[in-house]
Amino acid sequence: MNPFTLEEKSFVTLKDGTVADLMQIVAQEPLFEGAEKLRLVEVYSSKIYKIHGDATPLKSLLAYAYTAFRVEEIPEDQFVVGEEEMIVAVNHADGDTYGLHAHGHPFFWKVTESTKASDIIAIIQEMVKASDADVEKWKVGVSRFSIAKPQFVSNDEPLLPVIKRICVGSSSPTIVVKRKN
């Protein structure tokens, strides 16, 4: 399965159901056939807001105008996270001094000691089929959470030490890929 496939569907569940109940129903869909683990991700304004646990009551999930709930297969390399690894949200954004505006489809990526900014750029380049000329205009930053101003890094800089330094105490560090001004 392509991890970046997007397909919109609606599901009917029990009024007092949980995320686990929803995952059981969704797992029967052809799109998720053979998936080992699924997760429910809340996306707000093209930024990952939260992963909802299996025990979360469905009635507690509130949908607002810019909110989407996305079920996705958890990639096998994210099942186990080592001591020197992190699962980090990645957003694509544009903006200027007045703030960044996320767009597209955010995703999670496992950052290891060897992951560099250029690796994240290559992933997004493949996702959106961007040209090399477009990619030259991108830069990567790290922020404490999805709406914080990122600190930009060089393409050959390992990301994990930067994430650890910037995101002390943060449970949701975010990698932002932005077009250079």
Tab-separated table of N, CA and C in Angstrom:
chain	number	residue	atom	x	y	z
A	1	MET	N	0.837	-1.195	0.000
A	1	MET	CA	0.000	0.000	0.000
A	1	MET	C	0.876	1.251	0.000
A	2	ASN	N	0.525	2.234	-0.792
A	2	ASN	CA	1.223	3.505	-0.806
A	2	ASN	C	0.822	4.280	0.451
A	3	PRO	N	1.790	4.651	1.312
A	3	PRO	CA	1.431	5.326	2.563
A	3	PRO	C	0.837	6.708	2.359
A	4	PHE	N	0.906	7.248	1.148
A	4	PHE	CA	0.400	8.587	0.908
A	4	PHE	C	-0.874	8.587	0.077
A	5	THR	N	-1.532	7.430	-0.018
A	5	THR	CA	-2.798	7.333	-0.733
A	5	THR	C	-3.886	7.994	0.104
A	6	LEU	N	-4.674	8.840	-0.525
A	6	LEU	CA	-5.764	9.491	0.192
A	6	LEU	C	-7.084	9.057	-0.411
A	7	GLU	N	-7.983	8.616	0.451
A	7	GLU	CA	-9.301	8.197	0.015
A	7	GLU	C	-10.267	8.583	1.122
A	8	GLU	N	-11.333	9.271	0.779
A	8	GLU	CA	-12.287	9.725	1.782
A	8	GLU	C	-13.462	8.768	1.851
A	9	LYS	N	-13.807	8.364	3.078
A	9	LYS	CA	-14.951	7.477	3.306
A	9	LYS	C	-15.631	7.866	4.603
A	10	SER	N	-16.889	7.461	4.729
A	10	SER	CA	-17.635	7.645	5.976
A	10	SER	C	-17.965	6.272	6.527
A	11	PHE	N	-18.023	6.176	7.861
A	11	PHE	CA	-18.318	4.911	8.516
A	11	PHE	C	-19.388	5.115	9.574
A	12	VAL	N	-20.245	4.121	9.725
A	12	VAL	CA	-21.264	4.138	10.760
A	12	VAL	C	-20.767	3.263	11.904
A	13	THR	N	-20.770	3.815	13.109
A	13	THR	CA	-20.312	3.075	14.287
A	13	THR	C	-21.348	3.192	15.393
A	14	LEU	N	-21.118	2.476	16.456
A	14	LEU	CA	-21.988	2.568	17.630
A	14	LEU	C	-21.841	3.937	18.279
A	15	LYS	N	-22.930	4.446	18.801
A	15	LYS	CA	-22.940	5.754	19.438
A	15	LYS	C	-21.913	5.837	20.562
A	16	ASP	N	-21.799	4.762	21.333
A	16	ASP	CA	-20.862	4.752	22.462
A	16	ASP	C	-19.572	4.006	22.122
A	17	GLY	N	-19.213	3.956	20.853
A	17	GLY	CA	-18.028	3.238	20.421
A	17	GLY	C	-16.744	3.982	20.744
A	18	THR	N	-15.642	3.292	20.547
A	18	THR	CA	-14.317	3.856	20.784
A	18	THR	C	-13.525	3.849	19.477
A	19	VAL	N	-12.362	4.441	19.521
A	19	VAL	CA	-11.476	4.423	18.357
A	19	VAL	C	-11.145	2.980	17.981
A	20	ALA	N	-10.973	2.103	18.966
A	20	ALA	CA	-10.695	0.690	18.678
A	20	ALA	C	-11.826	0.063	17.870
A	21	ASP	N	-13.078	0.396	18.205
A	21	ASP	CA	-14.232	-0.118	17.447
A	21	ASP	C	-14.171	0.373	15.997
A	22	LEU	N	-13.855	1.645	15.823
A	22	LEU	CA	-13.745	2.207	14.480
A	22	LEU	C	-12.621	1.518	13.700
A	23	MET	N	-11.485	1.281	14.357
A	23	MET	CA	-10.353	0.641	13.680
A	23	MET	C	-10.713	-0.771	13.212
A	24	GLN	N	-11.551	-1.481	13.983
A	24	GLN	CA	-11.993	-2.822	13.574
A	24	GLN	C	-12.813	-2.749	12.286
A	25	ILE	N	-13.668	-1.749	12.190
A	25	ILE	CA	-14.500	-1.578	10.994
A	25	ILE	C	-13.632	-1.182	9.797
A	26	VAL	N	-12.758	-0.217	10.013
A	26	VAL	CA	-11.912	0.291	8.934
A	26	VAL	C	-10.956	-0.786	8.433
A	27	ALA	N	-10.474	-1.640	9.321
A	27	ALA	CA	-9.517	-2.689	8.944
A	27	ALA	C	-10.098	-3.651	7.916
A	28	GLN	N	-11.432	-3.690	7.795
A	28	GLN	CA	-12.080	-4.575	6.835
A	28	GLN	C	-12.136	-3.970	5.431
A	29	GLU	N	-11.777	-2.701	5.292
A	29	GLU	CA	-11.782	-2.031	3.994
A	29	GLU	C	-10.620	-2.544	3.140
A	30	PRO	N	-10.854	-2.685	1.832
A	30	PRO	CA	-9.789	-3.161	0.926
A	30	PRO	C	-8.511	-2.318	1.008
A	31	LEU	N	-8.638	-1.012	1.235
A	31	LEU	CA	-7.477	-0.139	1.318
A	31	LEU	C	-6.518	-0.566	2.436
A	32	PHE	N	-7.073	-1.121	3.521
A	32	PHE	CA	-6.259	-1.499	4.671
A	32	PHE	C	-6.077	-3.007	4.801
A	33	GLU	N	-6.415	-3.739	3.768
A	33	GLU	CA	-6.255	-5.193	3.790
A	33	GLU	C	-4.800	-5.548	4.072
A	34	GLY	N	-4.588	-6.383	5.080
A	34	GLY	CA	-3.243	-6.813	5.446
A	34	GLY	C	-2.494	-5.855	6.352
A	35	ALA	N	-3.109	-4.722	6.721
A	35	ALA	CA	-2.437	-3.759	7.605
A	35	ALA	C	-2.330	-4.339	9.007
A	36	GLU	N	-1.145	-4.259	9.589
A	36	GLU	CA	-0.952	-4.780	10.940
A	36	GLU	C	-1.506	-3.848	12.008
A	37	LYS	N	-1.184	-2.553	11.885
A	37	LYS	CA	-1.621	-1.577	12.879
A	37	LYS	C	-2.131	-0.325	12.183
A	38	LEU	N	-3.220	0.220	12.740
A	38	LEU	CA	-3.793	1.466	12.230
A	38	LEU	C	-3.797	2.508	13.337
A	39	ARG	N	-3.836	3.774	12.941
A	39	ARG	CA	-3.966	4.856	13.934
A	39	ARG	C	-4.936	5.897	13.402
A	40	LEU	N	-5.595	6.581	14.333
A	40	LEU	CA	-6.517	7.667	13.985
A	40	LEU	C	-5.804	8.983	14.288
A	41	VAL	N	-5.593	9.771	13.243
A	41	VAL	CA	-4.861	11.025	13.356
A	41	VAL	C	-5.828	12.179	13.142
A	42	GLU	N	-5.772	13.164	14.021
A	42	GLU	CA	-6.568	14.381	13.858
A	42	GLU	C	-5.686	15.436	13.214
A	43	VAL	N	-6.146	15.960	12.086
A	43	VAL	CA	-5.399	16.968	11.340
A	43	VAL	C	-6.213	18.255	11.367
A	44	TYR	N	-5.568	19.331	11.773
A	44	TYR	CA	-6.228	20.631	11.853
A	44	TYR	C	-5.418	21.629	11.022
A	45	SER	N	-6.041	22.240	10.038
A	45	SER	CA	-5.383	23.220	9.171
A	45	SER	C	-4.075	22.682	8.590
A	46	SER	N	-4.122	21.460	8.105
A	46	SER	CA	-2.981	20.799	7.457
A	46	SER	C	-1.795	20.557	8.391
A	47	LYS	N	-2.065	20.495	9.696
A	47	LYS	CA	-1.038	20.166	10.684
A	47	LYS	C	-1.560	19.022	11.547
A	48	ILE	N	-0.688	18.094	11.896
A	48	ILE	CA	-1.113	16.999	12.764
A	48	ILE	C	-1.320	17.555	14.159
A	49	TYR	N	-2.521	17.362	14.659
A	49	TYR	CA	-2.879	17.873	15.979
A	49	TYR	C	-2.724	16.795	17.046
A	50	LYS	N	-3.174	15.569	16.733
A	50	LYS	CA	-3.194	14.545	17.772
A	50	LYS	C	-3.374	13.158	17.153
A	51	ILE	N	-2.818	12.149	17.835
A	51	ILE	CA	-3.128	10.751	17.533
A	51	ILE	C	-4.080	10.298	18.637
A	52	HIS	N	-5.224	9.758	18.251
A	52	HIS	CA	-6.215	9.332	19.238
A	52	HIS	C	-5.996	7.858	19.582
A	53	GLY	N	-5.905	7.556	20.872
A	53	GLY	CA	-5.695	6.191	21.348
A	53	GLY	C	-6.944	5.337	21.192
A	54	ASP	N	-6.756	4.031	21.262
A	54	ASP	CA	-7.853	3.081	21.071
A	54	ASP	C	-9.005	3.278	22.049
A	55	ALA	N	-8.728	3.731	23.264
A	55	ALA	CA	-9.782	3.871	24.269
A	55	ALA	C	-10.570	5.178	24.140
A	56	THR	N	-10.170	6.046	23.238
A	56	THR	CA	-10.851	7.336	23.072
A	56	THR	C	-12.293	7.121	22.609
A	57	PRO	N	-13.276	7.662	23.352
A	57	PRO	CA	-14.672	7.548	22.914
A	57	PRO	C	-14.885	8.361	21.636
A	58	LEU	N	-15.572	7.776	20.672
A	58	LEU	CA	-15.812	8.473	19.410
A	58	LEU	C	-16.622	9.752	19.613
A	59	LYS	N	-17.516	9.745	20.606
A	59	LYS	CA	-18.349	10.933	20.823
A	59	LYS	C	-17.524	12.121	21.336
A	60	SER	N	-16.283	11.874	21.768
A	60	SER	CA	-15.438	12.970	22.239
A	60	SER	C	-14.676	13.649	21.093
A	61	LEU	N	-14.747	13.070	19.900
A	61	LEU	CA	-14.048	13.643	18.758
A	61	LEU	C	-14.913	14.742	18.149
A	62	LEU	N	-14.410	15.943	18.162
A	62	LEU	CA	-15.165	17.078	17.668
A	62	LEU	C	-14.601	17.514	16.322
A	63	ALA	N	-15.459	17.619	15.344
A	63	ALA	CA	-15.032	18.048	14.011
A	63	ALA	C	-15.367	19.525	13.823
A	64	TYR	N	-14.354	20.296	13.512
A	64	TYR	CA	-14.535	21.709	13.222
A	64	TYR	C	-14.308	21.924	11.731
A	65	ALA	N	-14.485	23.137	11.274
A	65	ALA	CA	-14.397	23.432	9.845
A	65	ALA	C	-13.071	22.998	9.217
A	66	TYR	N	-11.978	23.150	9.927
A	66	TYR	CA	-10.671	22.840	9.349
A	66	TYR	C	-10.074	21.560	9.914
A	67	THR	N	-10.910	20.711	10.496
A	67	THR	CA	-10.445	19.473	11.109
A	67	THR	C	-10.794	18.290	10.220
A	68	ALA	N	-9.861	17.352	10.144
A	68	ALA	CA	-10.108	16.091	9.443
A	68	ALA	C	-9.570	14.968	10.320
A	69	PHE	N	-10.241	13.839	10.279
A	69	PHE	CA	-9.761	12.652	10.979
A	69	PHE	C	-9.291	11.677	9.920
A	70	ARG	N	-8.084	11.180	10.094
A	70	ARG	CA	-7.490	10.321	9.083
A	70	ARG	C	-7.060	9.003	9.722
A	71	VAL	N	-7.491	7.909	9.114
A	71	VAL	CA	-7.023	6.591	9.530
A	71	VAL	C	-5.866	6.239	8.621
A	72	GLU	N	-4.770	5.809	9.215
A	72	GLU	CA	-3.616	5.441	8.409
A	72	GLU	C	-2.944	4.202	8.967
A	73	GLU	N	-2.331	3.460	8.077
A	73	GLU	CA	-1.552	2.307	8.489
A	73	GLU	C	-0.245	2.809	9.090
A	74	ILE	N	0.130	2.234	10.218
A	74	ILE	CA	1.400	2.596	10.837
A	74	ILE	C	2.495	1.815	10.117
A	75	PRO	N	3.471	2.504	9.530
A	75	PRO	CA	4.551	1.785	8.862
A	75	PRO	C	5.300	0.888	9.856
A	76	GLU	N	5.745	-0.247	9.369
A	76	GLU	CA	6.410	-1.232	10.225
A	76	GLU	C	7.616	-0.652	10.968
A	77	ASP	N	8.327	0.270	10.330
A	77	ASP	CA	9.508	0.834	10.995
A	77	ASP	C	9.139	1.750	12.166
A	78	GLN	N	7.835	2.042	12.341
A	78	GLN	CA	7.401	2.872	13.463
A	78	GLN	C	6.801	2.051	14.609
A	79	PHE	N	6.754	0.717	14.480
A	79	PHE	CA	6.222	-0.131	15.548
A	79	PHE	C	7.065	-0.008	16.811
A	80	VAL	N	8.367	-0.006	16.637
A	80	VAL	CA	9.294	0.069	17.764
A	80	VAL	C	10.163	1.302	17.576
A	81	VAL	N	10.256	2.109	18.615
A	81	VAL	CA	11.059	3.324	18.561
A	81	VAL	C	12.184	3.183	19.575
A	82	GLY	N	13.409	3.198	19.072
A	82	GLY	CA	14.580	3.048	19.932
A	82	GLY	C	14.860	4.288	20.748
A	83	GLU	N	15.849	4.179	21.625
A	83	GLU	CA	16.205	5.278	22.514
A	83	GLU	C	16.707	6.503	21.746
A	84	GLU	N	17.387	6.285	20.647
A	84	GLU	CA	17.918	7.378	19.835
A	84	GLU	C	17.097	7.557	18.550
A	85	GLU	N	15.767	7.441	18.671
A	85	GLU	CA	14.856	7.612	17.551
A	85	GLU	C	13.603	8.334	18.039
A	86	MET	N	12.910	8.986	17.114
A	86	MET	CA	11.648	9.660	17.437
A	86	MET	C	10.719	9.572	16.234
A	87	ILE	N	9.420	9.510	16.499
A	87	ILE	CA	8.417	9.642	15.451
A	87	ILE	C	7.989	11.104	15.482
A	88	VAL	N	8.154	11.782	14.341
A	88	VAL	CA	7.943	13.227	14.293
A	88	VAL	C	6.957	13.567	13.171
A	89	ALA	N	6.084	14.516	13.436
A	89	ALA	CA	5.173	15.024	12.408
A	89	ALA	C	5.956	15.886	11.431
A	90	VAL	N	5.601	15.785	10.146
A	90	VAL	CA	6.233	16.595	9.107
A	90	VAL	C	5.129	17.368	8.389
A	91	ASN	N	5.289	18.694	8.319
A	91	ASN	CA	4.329	19.570	7.646
A	91	ASN	C	5.024	20.314	6.514
A	92	HIS	N	4.288	20.617	5.472
A	92	HIS	CA	4.783	21.437	4.377
A	92	HIS	C	4.099	22.790	4.520
A	93	ALA	N	4.879	23.873	4.511
A	93	ALA	CA	4.297	25.190	4.777
A	93	ALA	C	4.890	26.260	3.873
A	94	ASP	N	4.170	27.328	3.732
A	94	ASP	CA	4.638	28.541	3.076
A	94	ASP	C	4.362	29.675	4.038
A	95	GLY	N	5.020	30.794	3.828
A	95	GLY	CA	4.746	31.926	4.693
A	95	GLY	C	5.885	32.904	4.705
A	96	ASP	N	5.695	33.927	5.536
A	96	ASP	CA	6.692	34.975	5.640
A	96	ASP	C	6.773	35.408	7.098
A	97	THR	N	7.156	36.632	7.316
A	97	THR	CA	7.316	37.113	8.683
A	97	THR	C	5.995	37.157	9.448
A	98	TYR	N	4.867	37.071	8.753
A	98	TYR	CA	3.566	37.109	9.425
A	98	TYR	C	3.094	35.730	9.848
A	99	GLY	N	3.886	34.707	9.594
A	99	GLY	CA	3.533	33.364	10.030
A	99	GLY	C	3.571	32.353	8.908
A	100	LEU	N	3.645	31.112	9.307
A	100	LEU	CA	3.658	30.008	8.357
A	100	LEU	C	2.249	29.478	8.171
A	101	HIS	N	1.949	29.070	6.959
A	101	HIS	CA	0.647	28.521	6.635
A	101	HIS	C	0.849	27.131	6.067
A	102	ALA	N	0.478	26.131	6.843
A	102	ALA	CA	0.654	24.742	6.416
A	102	ALA	C	-0.318	24.408	5.302
A	103	HIS	N	0.088	23.492	4.441
A	103	HIS	CA	-0.785	23.016	3.372
A	103	HIS	C	-0.389	21.586	3.046
A	104	GLY	N	-1.200	20.947	2.252
A	104	GLY	CA	-0.894	19.570	1.865
A	104	GLY	C	-1.303	18.579	2.940
A	105	HIS	N	-0.644	17.445	2.930
A	105	HIS	CA	-0.996	16.347	3.825
A	105	HIS	C	0.173	16.016	4.740
A	106	PRO	N	0.079	16.410	6.017
A	106	PRO	CA	1.162	16.126	6.942
A	106	PRO	C	1.276	14.626	7.178
A	107	PHE	N	2.450	14.192	7.606
A	107	PHE	CA	2.672	12.778	7.837
A	107	PHE	C	3.689	12.598	8.966
A	108	PHE	N	3.845	11.365	9.411
A	108	PHE	CA	4.827	11.044	10.439
A	108	PHE	C	6.043	10.405	9.796
A	109	TRP	N	7.206	10.677	10.380
A	109	TRP	CA	8.438	10.070	9.900
A	109	TRP	C	9.289	9.687	11.099
A	110	LYS	N	9.939	8.547	10.984
A	110	LYS	CA	10.839	8.091	12.045
A	110	LYS	C	12.202	8.740	11.824
A	111	VAL	N	12.602	9.560	12.785
A	111	VAL	CA	13.884	10.248	12.724
A	111	VAL	C	14.887	9.451	13.557
A	112	THR	N	16.003	9.121	12.915
A	112	THR	CA	17.074	8.382	13.595
A	112	THR	C	18.291	9.296	13.710
A	113	GLU	N	19.363	8.777	14.296
A	113	GLU	CA	20.588	9.569	14.439
A	113	GLU	C	21.135	10.031	13.094
A	114	SER	N	20.866	9.269	12.036
A	114	SER	CA	21.437	9.599	10.729
A	114	SER	C	20.508	10.428	9.836
A	115	THR	N	19.257	10.683	10.254
A	115	THR	CA	18.311	11.442	9.423
A	115	THR	C	18.751	12.897	9.316
A	116	LYS	N	18.824	13.360	8.084
A	116	LYS	CA	19.213	14.755	7.826
A	116	LYS	C	18.048	15.492	7.174
A	117	ALA	N	18.136	16.802	7.163
A	117	ALA	CA	17.105	17.624	6.527
A	117	ALA	C	16.929	17.223	5.069
A	118	SER	N	18.018	16.911	4.386
A	118	SER	CA	17.936	16.534	2.970
A	118	SER	C	17.116	15.254	2.776
A	119	ASP	N	17.107	14.366	3.777
A	119	ASP	CA	16.285	13.150	3.690
A	119	ASP	C	14.801	13.500	3.681
A	120	ILE	N	14.403	14.441	4.527
A	120	ILE	CA	12.994	14.867	4.593
A	120	ILE	C	12.601	15.534	3.278
A	121	ILE	N	13.482	16.364	2.739
A	121	ILE	CA	13.198	17.021	1.457
A	121	ILE	C	13.007	15.973	0.364
A	122	ALA	N	13.861	14.945	0.343
A	122	ALA	CA	13.746	13.889	-0.675
A	122	ALA	C	12.415	13.148	-0.564
A	123	ILE	N	11.949	12.914	0.659
A	123	ILE	CA	10.677	12.222	0.879
A	123	ILE	C	9.533	13.053	0.287
A	124	ILE	N	9.517	14.345	0.612
A	124	ILE	CA	8.442	15.205	0.116
A	124	ILE	C	8.558	15.388	-1.396
A	125	GLN	N	9.769	15.474	-1.905
A	125	GLN	CA	9.939	15.593	-3.357
A	125	GLN	C	9.297	14.408	-4.063
A	126	GLU	N	9.499	13.208	-3.522
A	126	GLU	CA	8.899	12.002	-4.110
A	126	GLU	C	7.373	12.045	-3.979
A	127	MET	N	6.876	12.468	-2.812
A	127	MET	CA	5.429	12.511	-2.575
A	127	MET	C	4.718	13.418	-3.571
A	128	VAL	N	5.274	14.609	-3.768
A	128	VAL	CA	4.577	15.604	-4.586
A	128	VAL	C	5.136	15.688	-6.006
A	129	LYS	N	6.102	14.822	-6.300
A	129	LYS	CA	6.706	14.770	-7.643
A	129	LYS	C	7.254	16.151	-8.053
A	130	ALA	N	7.960	16.785	-7.115
A	130	ALA	CA	8.531	18.115	-7.363
A	130	ALA	C	9.821	18.001	-8.175
A	131	SER	N	10.090	19.027	-8.932
A	131	SER	CA	11.321	19.059	-9.730
A	131	SER	C	12.507	19.417	-8.833
A	132	ASP	N	13.711	19.124	-9.310
A	132	ASP	CA	14.919	19.490	-8.565
A	132	ASP	C	15.005	21.007	-8.390
A	133	ALA	N	14.542	21.752	-9.400
A	133	ALA	CA	14.559	23.217	-9.315
A	133	ALA	C	13.655	23.709	-8.181
A	134	ASP	N	12.487	23.089	-8.011
A	134	ASP	CA	11.596	23.457	-6.900
A	134	ASP	C	12.229	23.120	-5.556
A	135	VAL	N	12.824	21.944	-5.475
A	135	VAL	CA	13.392	21.463	-4.213
A	135	VAL	C	14.533	22.368	-3.742
A	136	GLU	N	15.261	22.963	-4.664
A	136	GLU	CA	16.351	23.871	-4.290
A	136	GLU	C	15.847	25.072	-3.503
A	137	LYS	N	14.553	25.359	-3.608
A	137	LYS	CA	13.952	26.505	-2.925
A	137	LYS	C	13.410	26.143	-1.538
A	138	TRP	N	13.558	24.882	-1.114
A	138	TRP	CA	12.999	24.444	0.165
A	138	TRP	C	14.042	24.476	1.268
A	139	LYS	N	13.560	24.689	2.501
A	139	LYS	CA	14.417	24.574	3.677
A	139	LYS	C	13.639	23.854	4.762
A	140	VAL	N	14.362	23.267	5.696
A	140	VAL	CA	13.757	22.445	6.745
A	140	VAL	C	13.995	23.101	8.098
A	141	GLY	N	12.946	23.097	8.915
A	141	GLY	CA	13.051	23.631	10.263
A	141	GLY	C	12.441	22.678	11.264
A	142	VAL	N	12.734	22.915	12.527
A	142	VAL	CA	12.202	22.108	13.623
A	142	VAL	C	11.502	23.044	14.591
A	143	SER	N	10.299	22.653	15.037
A	143	SER	CA	9.587	23.462	16.027
A	143	SER	C	9.097	22.588	17.171
A	144	ARG	N	8.838	23.233	18.294
A	144	ARG	CA	8.401	22.521	19.510
A	144	ARG	C	7.050	21.852	19.316
A	145	PHE	N	6.183	22.448	18.526
A	145	PHE	CA	4.875	21.883	18.205
A	145	PHE	C	4.421	22.496	16.896
A	146	SER	N	3.304	22.039	16.373
A	146	SER	CA	2.925	22.352	14.988
A	146	SER	C	2.732	23.830	14.669
A	147	ILE	N	2.416	24.675	15.656
A	147	ILE	CA	2.166	26.080	15.338
A	147	ILE	C	3.302	26.996	15.787
A	148	ALA	N	4.367	26.437	16.350
A	148	ALA	CA	5.490	27.256	16.802
A	148	ALA	C	6.389	27.624	15.625
A	149	LYS	N	7.085	28.740	15.752
A	149	LYS	CA	8.016	29.176	14.710
A	149	LYS	C	9.200	28.200	14.678
A	150	PRO	N	9.522	27.671	13.492
A	150	PRO	CA	10.610	26.700	13.422
A	150	PRO	C	11.996	27.341	13.415
A	151	GLN	N	12.977	26.561	13.880
A	151	GLN	CA	14.382	26.933	13.735
A	151	GLN	C	14.891	26.168	12.523
A	152	PHE	N	15.377	26.881	11.521
A	152	PHE	CA	15.794	26.238	10.281
A	152	PHE	C	17.207	25.694	10.402
A	153	VAL	N	17.458	24.592	9.696
A	153	VAL	CA	18.735	23.888	9.772
A	153	VAL	C	19.310	23.717	8.365
A	154	SER	N	20.601	23.413	8.292
A	154	SER	CA	21.213	23.153	6.983
A	154	SER	C	20.816	21.751	6.520
A	155	ASN	N	20.859	21.533	5.212
A	155	ASN	CA	20.412	20.258	4.655
A	155	ASN	C	21.236	19.067	5.114
A	156	ASP	N	22.499	19.284	5.468
A	156	ASP	CA	23.339	18.156	5.871
A	156	ASP	C	23.426	17.982	7.392
A	157	GLU	N	22.628	18.748	8.116
A	157	GLU	CA	22.640	18.674	9.577
A	157	GLU	C	21.751	17.532	10.073
A	158	PRO	N	22.275	16.662	10.955
A	158	PRO	CA	21.428	15.608	11.537
A	158	PRO	C	20.289	16.246	12.351
A	159	LEU	N	19.075	15.742	12.167
A	159	LEU	CA	17.906	16.366	12.798
A	159	LEU	C	17.694	15.976	14.253
A	160	LEU	N	18.044	14.759	14.638
A	160	LEU	CA	17.728	14.297	15.991
A	160	LEU	C	18.336	15.181	17.084
A	161	PRO	N	19.614	15.566	17.002
A	161	PRO	CA	20.146	16.459	18.041
A	161	PRO	C	19.437	17.816	18.083
A	162	VAL	N	19.048	18.327	16.919
A	162	VAL	CA	18.338	19.613	16.866
A	162	VAL	C	16.961	19.465	17.520
A	163	ILE	N	16.263	18.375	17.195
A	163	ILE	CA	14.942	18.128	17.789
A	163	ILE	C	15.063	18.038	19.305
A	164	LYS	N	16.045	17.297	19.791
A	164	LYS	CA	16.225	17.147	21.247
A	164	LYS	C	16.540	18.479	21.913
A	165	ARG	N	17.343	19.322	21.263
A	165	ARG	CA	17.724	20.610	21.830
A	165	ARG	C	16.545	21.580	21.861
A	166	ILE	N	15.816	21.660	20.762
A	166	ILE	CA	14.715	22.632	20.642
A	166	ILE	C	13.466	22.177	21.388
A	167	CYS	N	13.225	20.891	21.394
A	167	CYS	CA	11.944	20.372	21.871
A	167	CYS	C	12.004	19.767	23.259
A	168	VAL	N	12.868	20.256	24.114
A	168	VAL	CA	12.953	19.761	25.481
A	168	VAL	C	11.583	19.925	26.145
A	169	GLY	N	11.030	18.837	26.634
A	169	GLY	CA	9.739	18.881	27.304
A	169	GLY	C	8.543	18.887	26.373
A	170	SER	N	8.749	18.934	25.072
A	170	SER	CA	7.635	18.944	24.123
A	170	SER	C	7.294	17.526	23.725
A	171	SER	N	6.012	17.220	23.744
A	171	SER	CA	5.597	15.873	23.351
A	171	SER	C	5.272	15.788	21.869
A	172	SER	N	5.301	16.912	21.160
A	172	SER	CA	4.926	16.871	19.746
A	172	SER	C	5.841	17.731	18.877
A	173	PRO	N	7.131	17.358	18.795
A	173	PRO	CA	8.006	18.118	17.897
A	173	PRO	C	7.541	17.966	16.456
A	174	THR	N	7.801	18.988	15.659
A	174	THR	CA	7.350	19.010	14.273
A	174	THR	C	8.486	19.454	13.363
A	175	ILE	N	8.591	18.789	12.226
A	175	ILE	CA	9.516	19.196	11.175
A	175	ILE	C	8.697	19.957	10.147
A	176	VAL	N	9.186	21.139	9.765
A	176	VAL	CA	8.492	21.977	8.792
A	176	VAL	C	9.365	22.104	7.546
A	177	VAL	N	8.806	21.849	6.388
A	177	VAL	CA	9.503	22.089	5.131
A	177	VAL	C	8.848	23.302	4.495
A	178	LYS	N	9.664	24.331	4.252
A	178	LYS	CA	9.155	25.624	3.784
A	178	LYS	C	9.935	26.093	2.566
A	179	ARG	N	9.238	26.791	1.694
A	179	ARG	CA	9.895	27.409	0.546
A	179	ARG	C	10.706	28.603	1.053
A	180	LYS	N	11.956	28.710	0.592
A	180	LYS	CA	12.809	29.830	0.982
A	180	LYS	C	12.242	31.125	0.412
A	181	ASN	N	12.372	32.217	1.170
A	181	ASN	CA	11.891	33.527	0.696
A	181	ASN	C	12.803	34.055	-0.375
